[in-house]
Amino acid sequence: MKKFSILLMFVALVTSATAQMTQEEKEAFKFADKLIKKMTLREKFGQLEQFITRRGVVTGPGGVKCDIESAVRKGEVGSFLSIRDRNEALRLQKMAVEESRLGIPLIFGYDIIHGCKIIFPENLAMSCSWNIDAIERSARIAAEESAATAIHWTFSPMCDISVDPRWSRVSEGAGEDPYLGAKIAAAMVRGYQGNDLSATNTIAACIKHFAAYGAAQAGKDYNTVDMSELMFRNLYLPPYRAAVDAGAVTVMSSFNDFMGVPASGSKWLLYDLLRKELGFRGFVVSDWNAVHEMIIHGVAADGKDAAELALKAHLNMDMLGGDYIAYGEQLVKEGRISEKLVNELVREVLAVKYRLGLFEDPYKYGKQDLSEVYYRPENMQFARKVAAESMVLLKNDGVLPLQKGVKIALIGPFADAPKDQLGAWRGLGDEKRSITFRTALEERFGKENVLYTKACECGRYKNGLIEGGVEEAVKIAEQSDVVLLSIGLSGWHSGESRSRADITVPADQQELLDALKKTGKKIVVLLSTGRAMDIRNEVEKADAVLLTWHGGTMAGPAVADLVSGDENPSGHLTMSFPYYVGQIPVHYNSKNTGRPAKSQFKAQGYSASYVDIQNAPLFPFGYGLSYTEFEYSDLKVLTPTVELGGVVKVSVKVTNKGKVAGDDVAQLYVHDVVAETTRPVRELKGFERLSLKAGESKIVEFEIPTSELAYCHTDLSWKADKGDFDVWVGADSYAPLKGKFTIK
Ligand code: BGC
């Protein structure tokens, strides 16, 4: 890594305009430095330790068991995670502030990743809205509800790019594209933190999982990550970088080893890259027990060794492992780490607490009337809109929207599943507040017009067809005009540690589909999932497929809005849906190779392709249908040649050719024709959500600074090339409308 470090310093000089330290930050560090002078070494390590409470006992998988109260009173805990109850948080805070020697307040962290009380669609789903302002607002609502609960800090945004839907944590991210991922990461940081971290409606954000956690080999959670540094910098780093630039005050180190070193012990990642190059000045927390797990990774002999590695890598806070508090003092006394380093790590933690206003008033986040903050009606309506914008219409032969007065057979494990619709990491979401598809459809179409049966179980504990379920499903289908079949994967199948090798719809649910197909009724599949799936079978057999994801508290009303035609589907995929699992990784921004396939849609040999299936995914990145039809025409490159450092301008005409109003996402892609390194066949470099009335046209103008066309060269410099570029604009990553420009 030494070689990298030297190069990094060079890169840092040429690429990173590290933001100047603000007055507020300077003040926070000044305060921290003064306080550190009064602290004992043990108290310092206390600030670097994070614990969880479970029935009165502090535990971590690292084996630390101690009495919470005495640990807090002795100043040996800096933070707690996952405290769900405000009274418990305030009780612990009071203990820390009033009973420990220096009265340093605790910081409480929790995974509030797509909503706190009101649960928004899972993050991958929300990214399909391409609505950056809405995503920012969803984060602000989550912050308001968290802050009122005395949760000062969220472990979000997850900035991990992933091209592997076998990995269940794709549900927590923004999909496969670094450009869109960066915009979303920055928006979420702005949403959580606002302009004033000390305000009682903002909380600290945490960029995770640093780094490249989403590239786990074979899609297995926690698995090894290895790739070239060029690939890392081009495809994986941009969202983390954008979140740092947006001012996120904390970062989480990932579980995985990266280029041979576990991230939590990688000085190259956590210090050279994150701090020196990206200019991060907040604090780094490890992932759950990740410091201690370096023993199992095989780079540390014991907990003491692991603590030494992590401290030297500049990892500030140990989540749950307990090795910092257990061995920190000894490490200093034995000269294995310096107290100067400990002071630096502590000051960064204290500075964030200071910026949150916790020293000024440690109870400030627990004062609001919760009934006024939780589940505000306007926020619930907003969640409904976001859910509708996140859902993606994948197929429609005309059955949607449903006619008024139609009789519906609503069938499947997720049609009335208040918990599943909240997905993974449900924050403090209350499933009793979920409005299910069944409730919302009964309200919209009349109870007498919606016949319901579950027919099949799918989840953590129960799976398979319910006895008599298929017969009942067929019976109600025969009594109805249309079948809405809610199938796919449950909320439990999303999030951490649910990797799957088979990403098709479970076989029993396919059996149900087959039985219903025989009735000859029109079938609309409502696909529940937190990941991209292989749904060839469902697409072939159903008349329409609406990807409903795990749509959150208001998923039901959103589905009713869409199937009734009150809202027009406008979501576009941010992760390719594979044609077959064996294609993975399949993503739109792949390379050409010297022998590209002649057709993406035919099996063939002697090229980068398969002899048994097509190259193209079933649905590409950017794809999504509407009840109307949008036409893209008149692509104009307004700046056919542009100076390096200038701005490329492209315009396109978009026309709504259908009979109803609708929203579309116009997407701009480029390709660097002759570059220093091989470049993706297409890269997203601009997008705009637009609303068009029936028959209306609009000219969309894109402005792309040439700096956005920069990439990592073999000497690790970040710059754009002079020369020719292709450009396409359209409604997905296969957009045919093409132009050219040249950078001089
Ligand atoms: C996850 C993190 C999460 C942490 C705290 C870990 O298992 O990987 O994403 O923030 O737990 O709950």
PDB file of C-alpha atoms in Angstrom, residues 509-731:
ATOM      1  CA  GLN A 509     -45.658 -18.886  -5.665  1.00  0.00           C
ATOM      2  CA  GLN A 510     -44.940 -19.792  -9.283  1.00  0.00           C
ATOM      3  CA  GLU A 511     -47.237 -22.772  -8.863  1.00  0.00           C
ATOM      4  CA  LEU A 512     -49.938 -20.396  -7.666  1.00  0.00           C
ATOM      5  CA  LEU A 513     -49.391 -18.219 -10.711  1.00  0.00           C
ATOM      6  CA  ASP A 514     -49.680 -21.249 -13.002  1.00  0.00           C
ATOM      7  CA  ALA A 515     -52.961 -22.306 -11.414  1.00  0.00           C
ATOM      8  CA  LEU A 516     -54.389 -18.800 -11.778  1.00  0.00           C
ATOM      9  CA  LYS A 517     -53.183 -18.554 -15.360  1.00  0.00           C
ATOM     10  CA  LYS A 518     -55.385 -21.539 -16.213  1.00  0.00           C
ATOM     11  CA  THR A 519     -58.494 -19.543 -15.233  1.00  0.00           C
ATOM     12  CA  GLY A 520     -57.875 -17.341 -18.272  1.00  0.00           C
ATOM     13  CA  LYS A 521     -58.314 -14.197 -16.179  1.00  0.00           C
ATOM     14  CA  LYS A 522     -56.039 -11.219 -16.694  1.00  0.00           C
ATOM     15  CA  ILE A 523     -53.224 -11.317 -14.148  1.00  0.00           C
ATOM     16  CA  VAL A 524     -51.344  -8.353 -12.728  1.00  0.00           C
ATOM     17  CA  VAL A 525     -48.291  -9.369 -10.715  1.00  0.00           C
ATOM     18  CA  LEU A 526     -47.457  -6.963  -7.902  1.00  0.00           C
ATOM     19  CA  LEU A 527     -43.824  -7.845  -7.289  1.00  0.00           C
ATOM     20  CA  SER A 528     -42.622  -7.517  -3.718  1.00  0.00           C
ATOM     21  CA  THR A 529     -38.828  -7.464  -3.373  1.00  0.00           C
ATOM     22  CA  GLY A 530     -35.848  -5.557  -2.070  1.00  0.00           C
ATOM     23  CA  ARG A 531     -33.538  -6.665  -4.871  1.00  0.00           C
ATOM     24  CA  ALA A 532     -33.509  -7.180  -8.616  1.00  0.00           C
ATOM     25  CA  MET A 533     -34.773 -10.678  -9.456  1.00  0.00           C
ATOM     26  CA  ASP A 534     -34.956 -13.139 -12.321  1.00  0.00           C
ATOM     27  CA  ILE A 535     -38.657 -12.808 -13.169  1.00  0.00           C
ATOM     28  CA  ARG A 536     -38.716 -14.170 -16.714  1.00  0.00           C
ATOM     29  CA  ASN A 537     -41.445 -16.608 -15.793  1.00  0.00           C
ATOM     30  CA  GLU A 538     -43.731 -13.977 -14.264  1.00  0.00           C
ATOM     31  CA  VAL A 539     -43.177 -11.552 -17.127  1.00  0.00           C
ATOM     32  CA  GLU A 540     -44.045 -14.219 -19.652  1.00  0.00           C
ATOM     33  CA  LYS A 541     -47.223 -15.354 -17.897  1.00  0.00           C
ATOM     34  CA  ALA A 542     -48.658 -12.171 -16.401  1.00  0.00           C
ATOM     35  CA  ASP A 543     -50.481  -9.485 -18.375  1.00  0.00           C
ATOM     36  CA  ALA A 544     -48.876  -6.754 -16.325  1.00  0.00           C
ATOM     37  CA  VAL A 545     -46.073  -6.558 -13.769  1.00  0.00           C
ATOM     38  CA  LEU A 546     -45.844  -3.705 -11.305  1.00  0.00           C
ATOM     39  CA  LEU A 547     -42.731  -3.690  -9.157  1.00  0.00           C
ATOM     40  CA  THR A 548     -44.081  -2.576  -5.789  1.00  0.00           C
ATOM     41  CA  TRP A 549     -40.885  -3.292  -3.799  1.00  0.00           C
ATOM     42  CA  HIS A 550     -41.242  -3.081  -0.044  1.00  0.00           C
ATOM     43  CA  GLY A 551     -42.982   0.243  -0.313  1.00  0.00           C
ATOM     44  CA  GLY A 552     -43.185   1.287   3.330  1.00  0.00           C
ATOM     45  CA  THR A 553     -45.984   2.477   5.595  1.00  0.00           C
ATOM     46  CA  MET A 554     -48.009   3.904   2.712  1.00  0.00           C
ATOM     47  CA  ALA A 555     -47.374   1.167   0.138  1.00  0.00           C
ATOM     48  CA  GLY A 556     -51.070   0.238   0.010  1.00  0.00           C
ATOM     49  CA  PRO A 557     -52.457   3.640  -0.953  1.00  0.00           C
ATOM     50  CA  ALA A 558     -49.604   4.013  -3.465  1.00  0.00           C
ATOM     51  CA  VAL A 559     -50.563   0.747  -5.164  1.00  0.00           C
ATOM     52  CA  ALA A 560     -54.225   1.781  -5.190  1.00  0.00           C
ATOM     53  CA  ASP A 561     -53.253   5.130  -6.725  1.00  0.00           C
ATOM     54  CA  LEU A 562     -51.314   3.389  -9.486  1.00  0.00           C
ATOM     55  CA  VAL A 563     -53.592   0.500 -10.401  1.00  0.00           C
ATOM     56  CA  SER A 564     -56.614   2.820 -10.424  1.00  0.00           C
ATOM     57  CA  GLY A 565     -54.805   5.241 -12.725  1.00  0.00           C
ATOM     58  CA  ASP A 566     -55.085   8.160 -10.290  1.00  0.00           C
ATOM     59  CA  GLU A 567     -51.308   8.218 -10.460  1.00  0.00           C
ATOM     60  CA  ASN A 568     -49.289   7.271 -13.503  1.00  0.00           C
ATOM     61  CA  PRO A 569     -46.259   5.000 -12.920  1.00  0.00           C
ATOM     62  CA  SER A 570     -43.007   6.916 -13.329  1.00  0.00           C
ATOM     63  CA  GLY A 571     -40.320   4.843 -11.581  1.00  0.00           C
ATOM     64  CA  HIS A 572     -37.265   3.734 -13.547  1.00  0.00           C
ATOM     65  CA  LEU A 573     -34.942   0.910 -12.505  1.00  0.00           C
ATOM     66  CA  THR A 574     -31.630   1.793 -10.915  1.00  0.00           C
ATOM     67  CA  MET A 575     -30.452  -1.799 -10.962  1.00  0.00           C
ATOM     68  CA  SER A 576     -30.615  -4.090 -13.990  1.00  0.00           C
ATOM     69  CA  PHE A 577     -32.974  -7.060 -13.649  1.00  0.00           C
ATOM     70  CA  PRO A 578     -30.979 -10.055 -14.893  1.00  0.00           C
ATOM     71  CA  TYR A 579     -32.308 -12.394 -17.506  1.00  0.00           C
ATOM     72  CA  TYR A 580     -30.699 -15.248 -15.608  1.00  0.00           C
ATOM     73  CA  VAL A 581     -28.748 -15.394 -12.359  1.00  0.00           C
ATOM     74  CA  GLY A 582     -25.672 -16.722 -14.173  1.00  0.00           C
ATOM     75  CA  GLN A 583     -25.230 -13.337 -15.893  1.00  0.00           C
ATOM     76  CA  ILE A 584     -24.394 -11.607 -12.639  1.00  0.00           C
ATOM     77  CA  PRO A 585     -22.745  -9.136 -12.541  1.00  0.00           C
ATOM     78  CA  VAL A 586     -24.895  -7.637 -15.266  1.00  0.00           C
ATOM     79  CA  HIS A 587     -24.926  -3.859 -15.371  1.00  0.00           C
ATOM     80  CA  TYR A 588     -25.329  -1.256 -18.053  1.00  0.00           C
ATOM     81  CA  ASN A 589     -21.935   0.405 -17.636  1.00  0.00           C
ATOM     82  CA  SER A 590     -19.805  -2.584 -18.614  1.00  0.00           C
ATOM     83  CA  LYS A 591     -16.790  -2.435 -20.941  1.00  0.00           C
ATOM     84  CA  ASN A 592     -16.666  -3.213 -24.631  1.00  0.00           C
ATOM     85  CA  THR A 593     -13.837  -5.816 -24.651  1.00  0.00           C
ATOM     86  CA  GLY A 594     -11.947  -6.461 -27.897  1.00  0.00           C
ATOM     87  CA  ARG A 595     -14.667  -8.912 -28.916  1.00  0.00           C
ATOM     88  CA  PRO A 596     -18.033  -7.511 -27.997  1.00  0.00           C
ATOM     89  CA  ALA A 597     -21.180  -9.501 -28.763  1.00  0.00           C
ATOM     90  CA  LYS A 598     -22.708  -8.700 -32.149  1.00  0.00           C
ATOM     91  CA  SER A 599     -26.126  -8.626 -30.585  1.00  0.00           C
ATOM     92  CA  GLN A 600     -27.012  -8.225 -26.944  1.00  0.00           C
ATOM     93  CA  PHE A 601     -30.168 -10.248 -27.496  1.00  0.00           C
ATOM     94  CA  LYS A 602     -28.824 -13.437 -29.100  1.00  0.00           C
ATOM     95  CA  ALA A 603     -26.765 -16.273 -27.696  1.00  0.00           C
ATOM     96  CA  GLN A 604     -23.452 -16.496 -29.573  1.00  0.00           C
ATOM     97  CA  GLY A 605     -19.848 -17.615 -29.307  1.00  0.00           C
ATOM     98  CA  TYR A 606     -16.416 -16.069 -29.946  1.00  0.00           C
ATOM     99  CA  SER A 607     -17.364 -12.857 -28.237  1.00  0.00           C
ATOM    100  CA  ALA A 608     -17.941 -11.644 -24.685  1.00  0.00           C
ATOM    101  CA  SER A 609     -21.245 -13.463 -24.496  1.00  0.00           C
ATOM    102  CA  TYR A 610     -22.943 -16.774 -23.695  1.00  0.00           C
ATOM    103  CA  VAL A 611     -23.730 -19.616 -26.044  1.00  0.00           C
ATOM    104  CA  ASP A 612     -26.933 -20.403 -24.171  1.00  0.00           C
ATOM    105  CA  ILE A 613     -28.578 -17.082 -23.275  1.00  0.00           C
ATOM    106  CA  GLN A 614     -28.623 -13.448 -24.317  1.00  0.00           C
ATOM    107  CA  ASN A 615     -26.230 -10.857 -22.890  1.00  0.00           C
ATOM    108  CA  ALA A 616     -28.879  -8.254 -22.197  1.00  0.00           C
ATOM    109  CA  PRO A 617     -30.592  -8.232 -18.844  1.00  0.00           C
ATOM    110  CA  LEU A 618     -34.346  -8.779 -18.817  1.00  0.00           C
ATOM    111  CA  PHE A 619     -34.849  -5.110 -17.915  1.00  0.00           C
ATOM    112  CA  PRO A 620     -31.959  -2.670 -18.201  1.00  0.00           C
ATOM    113  CA  PHE A 621     -30.917   0.124 -15.886  1.00  0.00           C
ATOM    114  CA  GLY A 622     -33.167   3.128 -16.384  1.00  0.00           C
ATOM    115  CA  TYR A 623     -36.148   1.114 -17.627  1.00  0.00           C
ATOM    116  CA  GLY A 624     -39.734   1.865 -16.603  1.00  0.00           C
ATOM    117  CA  LEU A 625     -43.112   2.093 -18.344  1.00  0.00           C
ATOM    118  CA  SER A 626     -45.988   4.525 -17.975  1.00  0.00           C
ATOM    119  CA  TYR A 627     -49.692   4.570 -18.915  1.00  0.00           C
ATOM    120  CA  THR A 628     -48.732   7.085 -21.565  1.00  0.00           C
ATOM    121  CA  GLU A 629     -46.019   7.012 -24.198  1.00  0.00           C
ATOM    122  CA  PHE A 630     -43.084   9.405 -24.320  1.00  0.00           C
ATOM    123  CA  GLU A 631     -41.243  10.127 -27.524  1.00  0.00           C
ATOM    124  CA  TYR A 632     -37.684  11.446 -27.575  1.00  0.00           C
ATOM    125  CA  SER A 633     -36.623  13.409 -30.649  1.00  0.00           C
ATOM    126  CA  ASP A 634     -34.500  16.290 -31.951  1.00  0.00           C
ATOM    127  CA  LEU A 635     -31.351  15.520 -30.004  1.00  0.00           C
ATOM    128  CA  LYS A 636     -29.116  18.568 -30.423  1.00  0.00           C
ATOM    129  CA  VAL A 637     -25.567  18.877 -29.265  1.00  0.00           C
ATOM    130  CA  LEU A 638     -25.422  22.617 -28.761  1.00  0.00           C
ATOM    131  CA  THR A 639     -21.681  22.539 -28.181  1.00  0.00           C
ATOM    132  CA  PRO A 640     -20.219  20.133 -30.771  1.00  0.00           C
ATOM    133  CA  THR A 641     -16.752  21.152 -29.595  1.00  0.00           C
ATOM    134  CA  VAL A 642     -15.933  22.295 -26.156  1.00  0.00           C
ATOM    135  CA  GLU A 643     -12.745  23.313 -24.347  1.00  0.00           C
ATOM    136  CA  LEU A 644     -11.532  21.136 -21.521  1.00  0.00           C
ATOM    137  CA  GLY A 645     -12.979  22.861 -18.465  1.00  0.00           C
ATOM    138  CA  GLY A 646     -16.028  24.024 -20.409  1.00  0.00           C
ATOM    139  CA  VAL A 647     -19.613  22.797 -20.369  1.00  0.00           C
ATOM    140  CA  VAL A 648     -21.216  20.380 -22.832  1.00  0.00           C
ATOM    141  CA  LYS A 649     -24.779  21.380 -23.712  1.00  0.00           C
ATOM    142  CA  VAL A 650     -27.291  18.940 -25.153  1.00  0.00           C
ATOM    143  CA  SER A 651     -31.003  19.358 -25.697  1.00  0.00           C
ATOM    144  CA  VAL A 652     -33.762  16.924 -26.552  1.00  0.00           C
ATOM    145  CA  LYS A 653     -37.467  17.179 -27.220  1.00  0.00           C
ATOM    146  CA  VAL A 654     -39.732  14.964 -25.141  1.00  0.00           C
ATOM    147  CA  THR A 655     -43.361  14.539 -26.173  1.00  0.00           C
ATOM    148  CA  ASN A 656     -46.178  12.879 -24.312  1.00  0.00           C
ATOM    149  CA  LYS A 657     -47.892  11.072 -27.165  1.00  0.00           C
ATOM    150  CA  GLY A 658     -50.562   9.389 -25.077  1.00  0.00           C
ATOM    151  CA  LYS A 659     -53.918  10.370 -23.663  1.00  0.00           C
ATOM    152  CA  VAL A 660     -52.982  10.934 -20.040  1.00  0.00           C
ATOM    153  CA  ALA A 661     -50.519  13.132 -18.183  1.00  0.00           C
ATOM    154  CA  GLY A 662     -47.380  11.484 -16.892  1.00  0.00           C
ATOM    155  CA  ASP A 663     -43.854  11.899 -15.558  1.00  0.00           C
ATOM    156  CA  ASP A 664     -40.759  10.499 -17.191  1.00  0.00           C
ATOM    157  CA  VAL A 665     -37.064  10.465 -16.378  1.00  0.00           C
ATOM    158  CA  ALA A 666     -34.960  11.741 -19.274  1.00  0.00           C
ATOM    159  CA  GLN A 667     -31.502  10.188 -19.006  1.00  0.00           C
ATOM    160  CA  LEU A 668     -28.272  11.264 -20.675  1.00  0.00           C
ATOM    161  CA  TYR A 669     -25.437   8.800 -21.273  1.00  0.00           C
ATOM    162  CA  VAL A 670     -21.950   9.296 -22.703  1.00  0.00           C
ATOM    163  CA  HIS A 671     -19.102   7.166 -24.001  1.00  0.00           C
ATOM    164  CA  ASP A 672     -15.494   8.287 -24.236  1.00  0.00           C
ATOM    165  CA  VAL A 673     -14.519   6.949 -27.677  1.00  0.00           C
ATOM    166  CA  VAL A 674     -10.723   6.847 -27.337  1.00  0.00           C
ATOM    167  CA  ALA A 675      -9.512   7.040 -23.772  1.00  0.00           C
ATOM    168  CA  GLU A 676      -6.352   6.259 -21.887  1.00  0.00           C
ATOM    169  CA  THR A 677      -8.004   3.230 -20.286  1.00  0.00           C
ATOM    170  CA  THR A 678     -10.965   1.156 -21.422  1.00  0.00           C
ATOM    171  CA  ARG A 679     -14.196   2.948 -20.536  1.00  0.00           C
ATOM    172  CA  PRO A 680     -17.803   1.839 -19.959  1.00  0.00           C
ATOM    173  CA  VAL A 681     -19.939   1.481 -23.084  1.00  0.00           C
ATOM    174  CA  ARG A 682     -22.270   4.032 -21.509  1.00  0.00           C
ATOM    175  CA  GLU A 683     -22.205   6.158 -18.398  1.00  0.00           C
ATOM    176  CA  LEU A 684     -25.053   8.175 -16.942  1.00  0.00           C
ATOM    177  CA  LYS A 685     -24.074  11.842 -16.768  1.00  0.00           C
ATOM    178  CA  GLY A 686     -27.384  13.650 -16.406  1.00  0.00           C
ATOM    179  CA  PHE A 687     -31.086  13.098 -15.782  1.00  0.00           C
ATOM    180  CA  GLU A 688     -34.238  15.068 -15.304  1.00  0.00           C
ATOM    181  CA  ARG A 689     -37.683  14.088 -14.045  1.00  0.00           C
ATOM    182  CA  LEU A 690     -40.309  15.901 -16.014  1.00  0.00           C
ATOM    183  CA  SER A 691     -44.128  16.084 -16.052  1.00  0.00           C
ATOM    184  CA  LEU A 692     -45.976  16.320 -19.338  1.00  0.00           C
ATOM    185  CA  LYS A 693     -49.671  16.701 -19.998  1.00  0.00           C
ATOM    186  CA  ALA A 694     -51.240  14.582 -22.720  1.00  0.00           C
ATOM    187  CA  GLY A 695     -49.963  15.848 -26.066  1.00  0.00           C
ATOM    188  CA  GLU A 696     -47.470  18.233 -24.479  1.00  0.00           C
ATOM    189  CA  SER A 697     -43.811  18.590 -25.548  1.00  0.00           C
ATOM    190  CA  LYS A 698     -40.882  20.004 -23.646  1.00  0.00           C
ATOM    191  CA  ILE A 699     -37.294  20.726 -24.531  1.00  0.00           C
ATOM    192  CA  VAL A 700     -34.965  19.338 -21.890  1.00  0.00           C
ATOM    193  CA  GLU A 701     -31.521  20.900 -21.698  1.00  0.00           C
ATOM    194  CA  PHE A 702     -28.584  19.159 -20.117  1.00  0.00           C
ATOM    195  CA  GLU A 703     -25.383  20.918 -19.091  1.00  0.00           C
ATOM    196  CA  ILE A 704     -22.448  18.667 -18.338  1.00  0.00           C
ATOM    197  CA  PRO A 705     -19.240  20.273 -17.141  1.00  0.00           C
ATOM    198  CA  THR A 706     -16.314  18.421 -18.723  1.00  0.00           C
ATOM    199  CA  SER A 707     -15.071  17.816 -15.169  1.00  0.00           C
ATOM    200  CA  GLU A 708     -17.995  15.335 -14.853  1.00  0.00           C
ATOM    201  CA  LEU A 709     -16.389  13.315 -17.649  1.00  0.00           C
ATOM    202  CA  ALA A 710     -13.237  12.780 -15.646  1.00  0.00           C
ATOM    203  CA  TYR A 711     -12.143   9.313 -14.593  1.00  0.00           C
ATOM    204  CA  CYS A 712      -9.226   7.673 -12.877  1.00  0.00           C
ATOM    205  CA  HIS A 713      -6.207   7.235 -15.139  1.00  0.00           C
ATOM    206  CA  THR A 714      -3.412   4.692 -14.764  1.00  0.00           C
ATOM    207  CA  ASP A 715      -1.330   7.200 -12.784  1.00  0.00           C
ATOM    208  CA  LEU A 716      -4.393   7.627 -10.524  1.00  0.00           C
ATOM    209  CA  SER A 717      -4.983  11.180 -11.694  1.00  0.00           C
ATOM    210  CA  TRP A 718      -8.635  12.175 -12.014  1.00  0.00           C
ATOM    211  CA  LYS A 719      -9.199  14.055 -15.253  1.00  0.00           C
ATOM    212  CA  ALA A 720     -11.213  14.098 -18.461  1.00  0.00           C
ATOM    213  CA  ASP A 721      -9.696  13.181 -21.814  1.00  0.00           C
ATOM    214  CA  LYS A 722      -9.673  15.359 -24.863  1.00  0.00           C
ATOM    215  CA  GLY A 723     -11.267  13.784 -27.909  1.00  0.00           C
ATOM    216  CA  ASP A 724     -14.572  12.442 -29.150  1.00  0.00           C
ATOM    217  CA  PHE A 725     -17.552  11.392 -27.074  1.00  0.00           C
ATOM    218  CA  ASP A 726     -20.841   9.746 -28.022  1.00  0.00           C
ATOM    219  CA  VAL A 727     -23.937  10.945 -26.250  1.00  0.00           C
ATOM    220  CA  TRP A 728     -27.423   9.418 -25.997  1.00  0.00           C
ATOM    221  CA  VAL A 729     -30.621  10.716 -24.426  1.00  0.00           C
ATOM    222  CA  GLY A 730     -33.737   8.681 -23.719  1.00  0.00           C
ATOM    223  CA  ALA A 731     -35.858   6.850 -21.185  1.00  0.00           C
TER     224      ALA A 731
END
